[in-house]
């Protein structure tokens, strides 16, 4: 599969982790059970735990490190299978492709948002981390969201949990106190608009900012602030498995709990380059 440019990849992988929850689907089987892409034989994994993950994701290194530790705690070898990103902002076909990947290629998919509403074919682990959306600004006068004057233009990462939480907060404020929201599908463009003054702040998933800023030295002018007092602007991240793998899920949950309890998740955030992103080991 051809690689997307980094800026587009950063936007496309949102469907795996931080999109606003997709509409619940009762079943996928009716649509894909006879799909020629499904393997009808059952994989025997032995003492190997195979993880699917999106290698272009802004948390890919962290997710892989968590997978390695889960394997160690479960006394099995961990293998990693890259799966494609490139989904639109509505996440169309993501769940169908995930079902195929979990049937044919891997036992669990790392780095996905954990929420109620997955189709019945899936089960989810406990979250191993909760990662925040952040407010990026360049003006030193701004130390928090409420320092930004009403009517100012703020960019948002379109159709994400952070945007939804911000819209809810902004809409309950008196009309004269609201900010003007400009949604962006291209996070790299949103960064450019912050740097050129078109917008005075941007609301973005913390790891996504680090990913796009890695190729742009001028992004050093951006300060990342908590999005307080907006509530709910975070993503609980865990793993998704097929529903038939409930025993494996329970074993993974036990491994995840131990990683949270002994500080390993916090350590892995730092060692994988996410130490500057507001994050909490475990769920919120």
Coordinates of C-alpha atoms in Angstrom, one line a residue:
X1 CA 0.0 0.0 0.0
X2 CA 1.4 3.4 -0.9
X3 CA 2.2 5.7 2.1
X4 CA 0.2 8.9 2.5
X5 CA 2.1 12.1 3.1
X6 CA 2.6 12.6 6.8
X7 CA 0.1 15.5 7.1
X8 CA -2.6 13.5 5.4
X9 CA -1.7 10.3 7.3
X10 CA -2.1 12.3 10.5
X11 CA -5.6 13.2 9.6
X12 CA -6.6 9.8 8.2
X13 CA -5.7 7.8 11.2
X14 CA -8.2 9.6 13.3
X15 CA -10.7 7.0 12.5
X16 CA -8.7 4.5 14.6
X17 CA -8.6 6.4 17.8
X18 CA -10.1 9.8 18.2
X19 CA -13.1 10.2 15.9
X20 CA -16.3 11.0 17.6
X21 CA -18.0 7.7 18.3
X22 CA -19.5 6.1 15.2
X23 CA -23.2 5.3 15.1
X24 CA -23.8 1.9 16.7
X25 CA -24.2 -1.0 14.3
X26 CA -26.2 -4.1 15.5
X27 CA -24.2 -6.6 13.4
X28 CA -21.6 -6.7 10.7
X29 CA -22.0 -10.3 9.7
X30 CA -24.9 -9.7 7.4
X31 CA -22.8 -7.5 5.3
X32 CA -19.5 -9.3 5.3
X33 CA -19.9 -12.9 6.4
X34 CA -19.7 -14.1 2.8
X35 CA -17.0 -11.6 1.9
X36 CA -14.4 -13.3 -0.2
X37 CA -11.7 -11.5 1.8
X38 CA -12.5 -13.6 4.9
X39 CA -10.4 -16.7 5.6
X40 CA -12.7 -19.6 6.7
X41 CA -9.9 -21.5 8.5
X42 CA -9.1 -20.8 12.1
X43 CA -5.6 -19.4 12.8
X44 CA -3.6 -21.3 15.4
X45 CA -1.3 -18.8 17.2
X46 CA 0.3 -21.1 19.8
X47 CA 2.5 -19.0 22.1
X48 CA 2.4 -15.9 19.8
X49 CA 0.1 -13.0 20.3
X50 CA -0.4 -11.0 17.0
X51 CA -1.4 -7.4 17.2
X52 CA -2.7 -5.3 14.4
X53 CA -1.9 -1.6 14.5
X54 CA -1.8 1.4 12.2
X55 CA 1.9 2.1 11.6
X56 CA 1.1 5.7 10.5
X57 CA -0.8 6.5 13.7
X58 CA 0.5 9.3 15.9
X59 CA 0.7 6.7 18.8
X60 CA 2.1 3.8 16.8
X61 CA 5.4 3.5 18.7
X62 CA 3.6 3.7 22.1
X63 CA 1.0 1.1 21.0
X64 CA 3.7 -1.3 19.9
X65 CA 5.5 -0.8 23.2
X66 CA 2.3 -1.6 25.1
X67 CA 1.8 -4.7 23.0
X68 CA 5.3 -5.9 23.7
X69 CA 4.7 -5.5 27.4
X70 CA 1.3 -7.2 27.3
X71 CA 3.0 -10.2 25.6
X72 CA 5.7 -10.2 28.3
X73 CA 3.1 -10.2 31.1
X74 CA 1.2 -13.0 29.3
X75 CA 4.4 -15.1 28.7
X76 CA 4.0 -15.1 25.0
X77 CA 5.8 -13.6 22.1
X78 CA 4.3 -10.5 20.5
X79 CA 4.2 -10.0 16.7
X80 CA 2.9 -6.9 14.9
X81 CA 0.9 -6.7 11.7
X82 CA 0.5 -3.2 10.1
X83 CA -3.0 -2.4 8.8
X84 CA -4.0 0.4 6.7
X85 CA -5.3 3.8 7.7
X86 CA -6.7 6.3 5.2
X87 CA -10.3 6.3 6.3
X88 CA -12.4 9.4 5.9
X89 CA -13.8 11.5 8.7
X90 CA -16.9 9.3 8.9
X91 CA -14.8 6.2 9.4
X92 CA -16.6 4.4 6.5
X93 CA -15.6 0.7 6.2
X94 CA -13.3 0.9 9.2
X95 CA -15.3 -1.6 11.2
X96 CA -15.7 -4.0 8.2
X97 CA -11.9 -3.9 7.6
X98 CA -11.2 -4.3 11.3
X99 CA -13.4 -7.5 11.3
X100 CA -11.5 -8.9 8.3
X101 CA -8.1 -8.1 9.9
X102 CA -9.0 -9.7 13.2
X103 CA -10.3 -12.8 11.4
X104 CA -7.4 -13.2 9.0
X105 CA -4.3 -11.6 10.5
X106 CA -4.2 -10.8 14.2
X107 CA -5.7 -11.5 17.6
X108 CA -6.2 -7.9 18.8
X109 CA -6.0 -4.4 17.3
X110 CA -4.1 -1.9 19.3
X111 CA -4.6 1.9 19.5
X112 CA -8.4 2.1 19.1
X113 CA -10.8 4.2 21.0
X114 CA -12.7 2.3 23.7
X115 CA -16.4 3.2 24.0
X116 CA -19.7 1.5 24.1
X117 CA -21.4 1.0 20.7
X118 CA -19.1 -1.4 18.9
X119 CA -21.1 -4.0 16.9
X120 CA -21.7 -7.3 18.6
X121 CA -18.9 -9.0 16.7
X122 CA -16.3 -7.1 18.8
X123 CA -15.2 -6.9 22.3
X124 CA -12.9 -4.3 23.8
X125 CA -10.2 -4.3 26.5
X126 CA -10.0 -1.9 29.4
X127 CA -8.2 1.3 28.2
X128 CA -4.5 1.3 28.8
X129 CA -4.3 5.1 28.5
X130 CA -6.4 8.2 28.2
X131 CA -4.9 10.9 26.0
X132 CA -6.1 14.5 25.9
X133 CA -6.9 17.0 23.2
X134 CA -4.9 20.2 23.7
X135 CA -5.1 23.8 22.9
X136 CA -2.2 25.1 20.8
X137 CA -1.5 28.9 21.0
X138 CA 1.4 31.2 20.0
X139 CA 0.3 34.4 21.9
X140 CA 2.1 34.5 25.3
X141 CA -0.9 36.3 26.8
X142 CA -2.9 33.1 26.6
X143 CA -2.4 30.8 29.5
X144 CA -5.8 29.0 29.1
X145 CA -8.8 28.8 26.9
X146 CA -10.7 31.4 28.9
X147 CA -8.0 34.0 28.2
X148 CA -8.9 34.0 24.5
X149 CA -11.3 36.9 23.8
X150 CA -14.8 36.1 22.6
X151 CA -15.2 36.2 18.9
X152 CA -11.7 35.0 18.2
X153 CA -11.2 32.3 15.7
X154 CA -10.2 28.8 16.9
X155 CA -9.4 25.9 14.7
X156 CA -10.7 22.4 15.5
X157 CA -9.7 19.0 14.3
X158 CA -12.9 18.0 12.4
X159 CA -15.3 15.3 13.7
X160 CA -13.1 14.4 16.6
X161 CA -14.0 14.0 20.3
X162 CA -12.2 17.2 21.1
X163 CA -14.2 19.1 18.6
X164 CA -17.5 17.7 19.8
X165 CA -16.6 18.5 23.4
X166 CA -15.6 22.0 22.5
X167 CA -18.8 22.6 20.5
X168 CA -20.9 21.5 23.4
X169 CA -19.0 23.9 25.8
X170 CA -19.0 26.8 23.3
X171 CA -22.7 26.4 22.6
X172 CA -23.8 26.7 26.2
X173 CA -22.0 30.0 26.7
X174 CA -23.9 33.3 26.2
X175 CA -23.8 34.1 22.5
X176 CA -21.7 37.2 23.1
X177 CA -19.0 35.1 24.9
X178 CA -18.6 32.4 22.2
X179 CA -15.6 31.8 20.0
X180 CA -15.7 31.4 16.2
X181 CA -15.0 27.7 15.3
X182 CA -13.2 26.9 12.0
X183 CA -13.1 23.2 11.4
X184 CA -10.0 21.7 9.7
X185 CA -9.7 18.2 8.1
X186 CA -6.0 18.9 7.4
X187 CA -4.2 19.3 10.7
X188 CA -1.0 20.5 9.0
X189 CA -3.0 23.3 7.4
X190 CA -4.5 24.2 10.7
X191 CA -1.0 24.5 12.2
X192 CA -0.1 26.8 9.3
X193 CA -3.1 29.0 10.0
X194 CA -2.2 29.3 13.6
X195 CA 1.4 30.3 12.7
X196 CA 0.2 32.9 10.2
X197 CA -2.4 34.4 12.6
X198 CA -5.5 33.3 10.7
X199 CA -6.6 31.6 13.9
X200 CA -5.4 32.3 17.4
X201 CA -5.7 28.8 18.8
X202 CA -6.2 25.2 17.6
X203 CA -7.8 22.2 19.3
X204 CA -6.0 19.0 18.3
X205 CA -5.3 15.5 19.6
X206 CA -2.0 15.8 21.5
X207 CA -0.1 13.0 19.7
X208 CA -1.2 14.4 16.3
X209 CA 0.4 17.7 17.0
X210 CA 3.7 16.1 17.9
X211 CA 3.5 14.0 14.7
X212 CA 3.1 16.9 12.4
X213 CA 5.4 19.2 14.4
X214 CA 8.2 16.8 13.9
X215 CA 8.6 17.9 10.3
X216 CA 8.1 21.6 11.0
X217 CA 10.7 23.4 13.1
X218 CA 8.5 26.5 13.2
X219 CA 6.0 24.6 15.3
X220 CA 8.4 25.3 18.2
X221 CA 6.5 28.6 18.6
X222 CA 3.4 26.7 19.6
X223 CA 2.6 26.2 23.3
X224 CA 0.3 23.3 24.2
X225 CA -2.3 24.1 27.0
X226 CA -4.9 22.0 28.7
X227 CA -8.3 22.4 27.2
X228 CA -9.9 23.2 30.6
X229 CA -12.7 23.8 31.4
X230 CA -14.0 21.8 28.4
X231 CA -15.1 18.4 29.7
X232 CA -14.7 15.1 27.8
X233 CA -11.9 16.2 25.4
X234 CA -9.9 13.0 25.6
X235 CA -9.8 9.5 24.1
X236 CA -9.7 6.3 26.0
X237 CA -7.3 4.0 24.1
X238 CA -7.2 0.2 24.2
X239 CA -7.5 -2.8 22.0
X240 CA -10.4 -4.4 20.1
X241 CA -10.8 -8.2 19.6
X242 CA -13.5 -10.4 18.1
X243 CA -16.2 -11.3 20.5
X244 CA -15.3 -14.9 20.4
X245 CA -11.9 -14.0 22.0
X246 CA -13.4 -13.0 25.4
X247 CA -11.0 -15.2 27.3
X248 CA -8.0 -13.6 25.6
X249 CA -9.5 -10.2 26.3
X250 CA -9.8 -11.0 30.0
X251 CA -6.1 -12.1 30.0
X252 CA -5.1 -8.9 28.3
X253 CA -7.1 -6.9 30.8
X254 CA -5.2 -8.4 33.6
X255 CA -1.9 -7.6 31.8
X256 CA -3.1 -4.0 31.2
X257 CA -4.1 -3.6 34.8
X258 CA -0.6 -4.6 36.0
X259 CA 1.0 -2.2 33.5
X260 CA -1.0 0.7 34.8
X261 CA -0.5 -0.3 38.5
X262 CA 3.3 -0.5 38.3
X263 CA 3.8 2.7 36.4
X264 CA 4.8 1.0 33.1
X265 CA 2.3 2.9 31.0
X266 CA 3.6 6.2 32.3
X267 CA 7.1 5.1 31.5
X268 CA 6.2 3.9 28.0
X269 CA 4.5 7.3 27.2
X270 CA 7.9 9.0 27.9
X271 CA 10.1 6.5 26.2
X272 CA 7.9 6.5 23.0
X273 CA 8.0 10.3 22.7
X274 CA 4.6 11.2 24.2
X275 CA 5.8 12.5 27.5
X276 CA 4.8 16.1 26.7
X277 CA 1.2 15.1 25.9
X278 CA -1.4 15.3 28.7
X279 CA -2.3 11.6 29.3
X280 CA -3.5 9.4 32.1
X281 CA -2.6 5.7 32.5
X282 CA -5.9 3.7 32.4
X283 CA -9.4 5.0 31.7
X284 CA -11.2 8.2 32.6

